[in-house]
Coordinates of C-alpha atoms and ligand atoms in Angstrom, one line a residue:
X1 CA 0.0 0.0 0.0
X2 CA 1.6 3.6 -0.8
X3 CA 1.7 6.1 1.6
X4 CA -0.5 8.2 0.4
X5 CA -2.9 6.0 0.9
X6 CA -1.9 4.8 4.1
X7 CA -2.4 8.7 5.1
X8 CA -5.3 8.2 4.2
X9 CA -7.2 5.4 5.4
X10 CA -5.8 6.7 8.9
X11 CA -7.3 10.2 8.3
X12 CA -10.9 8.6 7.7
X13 CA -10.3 6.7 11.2
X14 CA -9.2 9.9 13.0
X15 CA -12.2 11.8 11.6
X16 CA -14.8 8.7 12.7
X17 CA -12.9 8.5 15.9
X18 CA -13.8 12.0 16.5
X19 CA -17.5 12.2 15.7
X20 CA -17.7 9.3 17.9
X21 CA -15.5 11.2 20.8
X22 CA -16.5 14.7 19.9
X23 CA -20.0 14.8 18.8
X24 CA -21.5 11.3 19.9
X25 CA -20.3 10.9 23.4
X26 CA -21.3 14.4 24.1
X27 CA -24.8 13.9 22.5
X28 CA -25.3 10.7 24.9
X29 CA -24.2 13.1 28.1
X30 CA -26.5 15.8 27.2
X31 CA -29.1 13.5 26.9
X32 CA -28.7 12.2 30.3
X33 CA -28.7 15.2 31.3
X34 CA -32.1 16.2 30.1
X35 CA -33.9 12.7 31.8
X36 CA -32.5 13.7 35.2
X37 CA -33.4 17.2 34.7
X38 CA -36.7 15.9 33.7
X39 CA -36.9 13.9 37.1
X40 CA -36.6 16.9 38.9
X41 CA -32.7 16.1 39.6
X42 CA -29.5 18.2 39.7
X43 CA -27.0 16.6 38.6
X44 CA -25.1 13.4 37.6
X45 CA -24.6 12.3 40.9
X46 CA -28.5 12.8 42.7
X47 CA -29.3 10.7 39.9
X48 CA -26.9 8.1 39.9
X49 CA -27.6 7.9 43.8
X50 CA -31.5 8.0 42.8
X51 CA -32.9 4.5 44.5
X52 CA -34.1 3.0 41.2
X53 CA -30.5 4.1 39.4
X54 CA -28.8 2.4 41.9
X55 CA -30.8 -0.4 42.1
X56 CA -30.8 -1.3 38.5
X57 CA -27.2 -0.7 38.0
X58 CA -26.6 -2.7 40.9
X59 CA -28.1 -5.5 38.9
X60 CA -26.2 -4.8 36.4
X61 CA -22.8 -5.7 38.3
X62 CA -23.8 -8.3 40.8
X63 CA -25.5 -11.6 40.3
X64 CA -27.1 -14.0 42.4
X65 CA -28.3 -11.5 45.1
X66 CA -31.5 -10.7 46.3
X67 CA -31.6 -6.7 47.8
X68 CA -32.4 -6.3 51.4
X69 CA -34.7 -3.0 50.5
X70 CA -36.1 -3.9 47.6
X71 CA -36.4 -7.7 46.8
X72 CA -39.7 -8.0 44.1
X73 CA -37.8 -6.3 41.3
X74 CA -34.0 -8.0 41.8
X75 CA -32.9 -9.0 38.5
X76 CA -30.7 -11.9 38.3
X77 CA -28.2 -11.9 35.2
X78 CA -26.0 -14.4 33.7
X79 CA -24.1 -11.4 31.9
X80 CA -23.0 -8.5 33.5
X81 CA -23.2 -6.0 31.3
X82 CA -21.4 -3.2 33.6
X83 CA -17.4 -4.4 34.7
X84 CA -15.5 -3.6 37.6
X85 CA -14.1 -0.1 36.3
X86 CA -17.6 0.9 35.7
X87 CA -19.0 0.3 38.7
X88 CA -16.1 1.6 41.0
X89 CA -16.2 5.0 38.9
X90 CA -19.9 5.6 40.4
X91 CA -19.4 3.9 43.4
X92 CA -17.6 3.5 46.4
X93 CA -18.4 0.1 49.0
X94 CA -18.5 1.7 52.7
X95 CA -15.9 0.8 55.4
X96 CA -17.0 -1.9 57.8
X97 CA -18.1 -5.2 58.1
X98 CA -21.0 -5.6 55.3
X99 CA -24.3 -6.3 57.0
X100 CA -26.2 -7.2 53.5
X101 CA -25.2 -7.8 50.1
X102 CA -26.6 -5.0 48.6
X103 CA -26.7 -1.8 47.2
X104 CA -27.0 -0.3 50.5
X105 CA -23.5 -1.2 51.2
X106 CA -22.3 1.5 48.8
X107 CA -22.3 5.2 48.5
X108 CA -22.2 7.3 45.2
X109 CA -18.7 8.8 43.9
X110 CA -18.8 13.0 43.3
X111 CA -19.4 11.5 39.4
X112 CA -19.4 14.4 36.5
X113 CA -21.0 14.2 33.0
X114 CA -17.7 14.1 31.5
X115 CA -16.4 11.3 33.2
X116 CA -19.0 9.1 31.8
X117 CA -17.1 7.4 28.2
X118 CA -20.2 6.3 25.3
X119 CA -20.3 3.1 26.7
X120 CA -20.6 4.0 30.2
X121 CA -22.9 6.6 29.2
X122 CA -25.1 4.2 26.7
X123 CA -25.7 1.6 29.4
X124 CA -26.8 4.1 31.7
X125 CA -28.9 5.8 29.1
X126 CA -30.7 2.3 27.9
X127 CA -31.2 1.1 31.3
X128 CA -32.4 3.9 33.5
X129 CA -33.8 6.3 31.4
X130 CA -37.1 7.5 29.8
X131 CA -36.0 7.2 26.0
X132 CA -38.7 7.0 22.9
X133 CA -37.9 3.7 21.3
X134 CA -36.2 5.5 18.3
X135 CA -34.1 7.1 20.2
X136 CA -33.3 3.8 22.4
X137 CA -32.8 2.1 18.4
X138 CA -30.4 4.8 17.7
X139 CA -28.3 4.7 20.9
X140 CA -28.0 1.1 20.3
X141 CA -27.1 1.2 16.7
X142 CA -24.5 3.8 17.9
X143 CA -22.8 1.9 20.1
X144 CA -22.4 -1.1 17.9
X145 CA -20.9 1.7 15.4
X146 CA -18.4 2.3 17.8
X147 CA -17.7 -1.3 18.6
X148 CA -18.0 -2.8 14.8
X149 CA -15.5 0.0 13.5
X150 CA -13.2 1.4 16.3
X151 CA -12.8 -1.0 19.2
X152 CA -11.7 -3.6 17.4
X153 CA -9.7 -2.1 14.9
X154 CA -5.9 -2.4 15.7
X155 CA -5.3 -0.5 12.5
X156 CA -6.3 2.8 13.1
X157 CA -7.2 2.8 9.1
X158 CA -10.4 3.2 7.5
X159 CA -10.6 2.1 3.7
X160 CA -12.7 4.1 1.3
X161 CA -15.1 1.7 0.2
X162 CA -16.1 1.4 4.3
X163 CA -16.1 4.9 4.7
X164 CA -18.5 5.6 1.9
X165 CA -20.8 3.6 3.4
X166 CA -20.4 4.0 7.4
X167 CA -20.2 8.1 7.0
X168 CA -24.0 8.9 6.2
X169 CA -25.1 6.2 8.4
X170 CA -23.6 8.0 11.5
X171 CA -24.7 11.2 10.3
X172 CA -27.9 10.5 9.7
X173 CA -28.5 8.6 12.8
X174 CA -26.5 11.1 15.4
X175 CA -28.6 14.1 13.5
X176 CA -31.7 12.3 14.6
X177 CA -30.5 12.6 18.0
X178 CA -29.1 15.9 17.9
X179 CA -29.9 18.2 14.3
X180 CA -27.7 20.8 16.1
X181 CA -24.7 18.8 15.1
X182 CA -24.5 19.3 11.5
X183 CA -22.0 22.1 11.2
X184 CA -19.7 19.8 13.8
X185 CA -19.6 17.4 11.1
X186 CA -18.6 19.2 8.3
X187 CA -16.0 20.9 10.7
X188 CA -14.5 17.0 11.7
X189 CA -14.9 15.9 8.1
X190 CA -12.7 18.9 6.9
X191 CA -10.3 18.5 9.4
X192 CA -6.6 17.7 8.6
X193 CA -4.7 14.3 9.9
X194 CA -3.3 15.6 13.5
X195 CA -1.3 12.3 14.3
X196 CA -0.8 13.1 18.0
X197 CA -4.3 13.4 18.6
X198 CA -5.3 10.3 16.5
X199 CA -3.2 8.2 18.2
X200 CA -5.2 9.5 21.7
X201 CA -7.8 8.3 20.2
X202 CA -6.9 5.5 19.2
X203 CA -6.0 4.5 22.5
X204 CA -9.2 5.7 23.7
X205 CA -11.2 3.7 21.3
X206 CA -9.8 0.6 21.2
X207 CA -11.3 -2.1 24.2
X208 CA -7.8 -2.4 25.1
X209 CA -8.7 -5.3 28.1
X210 CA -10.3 -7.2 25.2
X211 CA -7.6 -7.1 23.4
X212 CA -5.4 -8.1 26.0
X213 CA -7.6 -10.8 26.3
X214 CA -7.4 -12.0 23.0
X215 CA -3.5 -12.2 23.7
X216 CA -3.2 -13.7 26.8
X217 CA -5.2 -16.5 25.5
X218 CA -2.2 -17.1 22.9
X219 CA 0.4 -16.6 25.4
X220 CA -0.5 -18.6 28.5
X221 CA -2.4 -16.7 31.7
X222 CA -2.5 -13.2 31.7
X223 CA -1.8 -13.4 35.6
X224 CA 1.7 -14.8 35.0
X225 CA 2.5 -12.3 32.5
X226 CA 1.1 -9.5 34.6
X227 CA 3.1 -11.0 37.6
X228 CA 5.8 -11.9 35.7
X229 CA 6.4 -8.1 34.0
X230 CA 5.1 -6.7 37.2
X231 CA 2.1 -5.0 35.9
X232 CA -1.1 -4.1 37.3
X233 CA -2.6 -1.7 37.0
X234 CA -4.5 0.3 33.7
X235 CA -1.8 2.4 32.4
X236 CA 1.0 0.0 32.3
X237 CA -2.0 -2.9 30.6
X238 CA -1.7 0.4 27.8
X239 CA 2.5 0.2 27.3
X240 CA 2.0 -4.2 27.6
X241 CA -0.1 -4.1 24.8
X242 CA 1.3 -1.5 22.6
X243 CA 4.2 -3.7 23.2
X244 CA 2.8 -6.6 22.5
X245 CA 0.6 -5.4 19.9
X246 CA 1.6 -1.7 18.5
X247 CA 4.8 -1.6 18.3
X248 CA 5.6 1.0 16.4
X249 CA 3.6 4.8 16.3
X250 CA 3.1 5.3 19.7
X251 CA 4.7 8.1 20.7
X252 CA 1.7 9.3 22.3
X253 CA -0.2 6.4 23.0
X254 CA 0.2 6.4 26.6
X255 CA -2.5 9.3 27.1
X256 CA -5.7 8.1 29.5
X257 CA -8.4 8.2 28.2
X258 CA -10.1 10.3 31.1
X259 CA -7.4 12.8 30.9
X260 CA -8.7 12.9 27.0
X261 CA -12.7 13.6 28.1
X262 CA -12.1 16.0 30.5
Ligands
LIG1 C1 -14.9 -1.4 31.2 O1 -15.6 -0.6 30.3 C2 -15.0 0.5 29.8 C3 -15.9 1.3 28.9 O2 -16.8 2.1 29.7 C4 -13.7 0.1 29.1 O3 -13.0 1.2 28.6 C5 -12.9 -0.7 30.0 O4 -11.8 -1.2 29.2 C6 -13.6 -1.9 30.6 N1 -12.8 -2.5 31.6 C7 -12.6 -3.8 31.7 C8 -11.8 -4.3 32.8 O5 -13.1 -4.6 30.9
LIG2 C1 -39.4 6.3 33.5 O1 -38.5 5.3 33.9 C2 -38.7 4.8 35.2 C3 -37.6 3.9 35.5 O2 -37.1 3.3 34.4 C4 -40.1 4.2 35.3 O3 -40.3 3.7 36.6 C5 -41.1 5.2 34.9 O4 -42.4 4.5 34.8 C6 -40.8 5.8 33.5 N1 -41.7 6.9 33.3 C7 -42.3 7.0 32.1 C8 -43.2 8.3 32.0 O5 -42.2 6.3 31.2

């Protein structure tokens, strides 16, 4: 493949990574936003401490338990759909010996709008909100744009053929959500290739724990390698798989994410 077209292919994926960092997440926050407002609410945090909020994200996290407050509508899940990293952003388990296994045991973090990443901010949106069910259909279909194109895609490249197709389809579906955004896209779409800041969002796109998931399973358990390279924690998972994985280009990969939303 020539360079030129190299550049771009990785242009189309900075300017997709964007709408989906620039225009989407914020459309999915401001949307929040307006239910709790709607409920009479605040902010982020009276919500997310809201009994029913809790309560159903609670559910979302922990299986097999029934609540000591409110036991008729405890949903028991095979799949989790909210991890660890989630639920520790919104909340924090109180000292002491635990009395019940329940919500009660936790209090809500001082949690901000712009903490909350699209997925975060998706499963919050389709599970304790008052959405139409076109707008539930297009935060769904929005998400999976994000996961089918960008989470998964250790290239950083876009081809043309896929872009032809992908581009109206987010436009059309985040303008449904949000006509105000039209001039944001034809700002994004205009933009030139700034490496440094595709290669934040690169990092911030891709579902790095899957991915090191993916490559632990070739290698043999992740634990030993963690153990073994002495990592633990999030920041140094992002320099095991870029070198595991990246390689090369990653001069600025080791940006956070939340630094990046803020
Ligand atoms: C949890 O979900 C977030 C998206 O909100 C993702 O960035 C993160 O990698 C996930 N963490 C784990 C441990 O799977
Ligand atoms: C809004 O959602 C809450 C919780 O999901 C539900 O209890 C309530 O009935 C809904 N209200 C409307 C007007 O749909």
């Amino acid at each position: 493949m020539s360079k030129r077209l190299d550049t771009d292919d990785r242009r189309r994926y900075f300017i997709v990574g964007s709408v989906i960092l620039e225009i989407v997440t914020p459309v999915f926050r401001q949307r929040l936003e307006k239910d709790y407002k709607s409920k009479g609410l605040g902010c982020l945090q009276d919500f997310i401490n809201s009994k029913p909020v809790i309560h159903i994200l609670f559910h979302l996290r922990h299986t097999n338990i029934k609540c000591c407050v409110d036991t008729t509508n405890c949903r028991n899940r095979r799949k989790l759909p909210l991890n660890y990293s989630q639920w520790d952003l919104l909340y924090t388990e109180n000292p002491g010996p635990p009395k019940h296994h329940c919500h009660c045991l936790y209090t809500t973090n001082n949690v901000k709008l712009d903490d909350l990443d699209i997925t975060l901010a998706s499963l919050i949106l389709l599970n304790c909100c008052n959405l139409t069910s076109n707008e539930e259909t297009l935060i769904k279909e929005l998400r999976e744009f994000k996961n089918n194109y960008l989470s998964h895609n250790t290239k950083g490249a876009i081809t043309e053929k896929e872009y032809q197709t992908l581009w109206n389809d987010l436009m059309t579906r985040v303008l449904q959500l949000d006509p105000s955004k039209q001039d944001d896209f034809i700002r994004i779409q205009n933009r030139p290739l700034d490496d440094s800041l595709c290669n934040k969002y690169f990092v911030c796109l891709l579902d790095i724990h899957k991915k090191l998931e993916e490559i632990s399973d070739k290698l043999s358990s992740t634990a030993d390698i963690l153990t073994a390279m002495n990592i633990n924690n999030d920041q140094s998972n992002v320099e095991l798989f870029t070198k595991l994985e990246v390689g090369t280009n990653t001069e600025h990969i080791f940006m956070c994410c939340h630094q990046l939303n803020q």
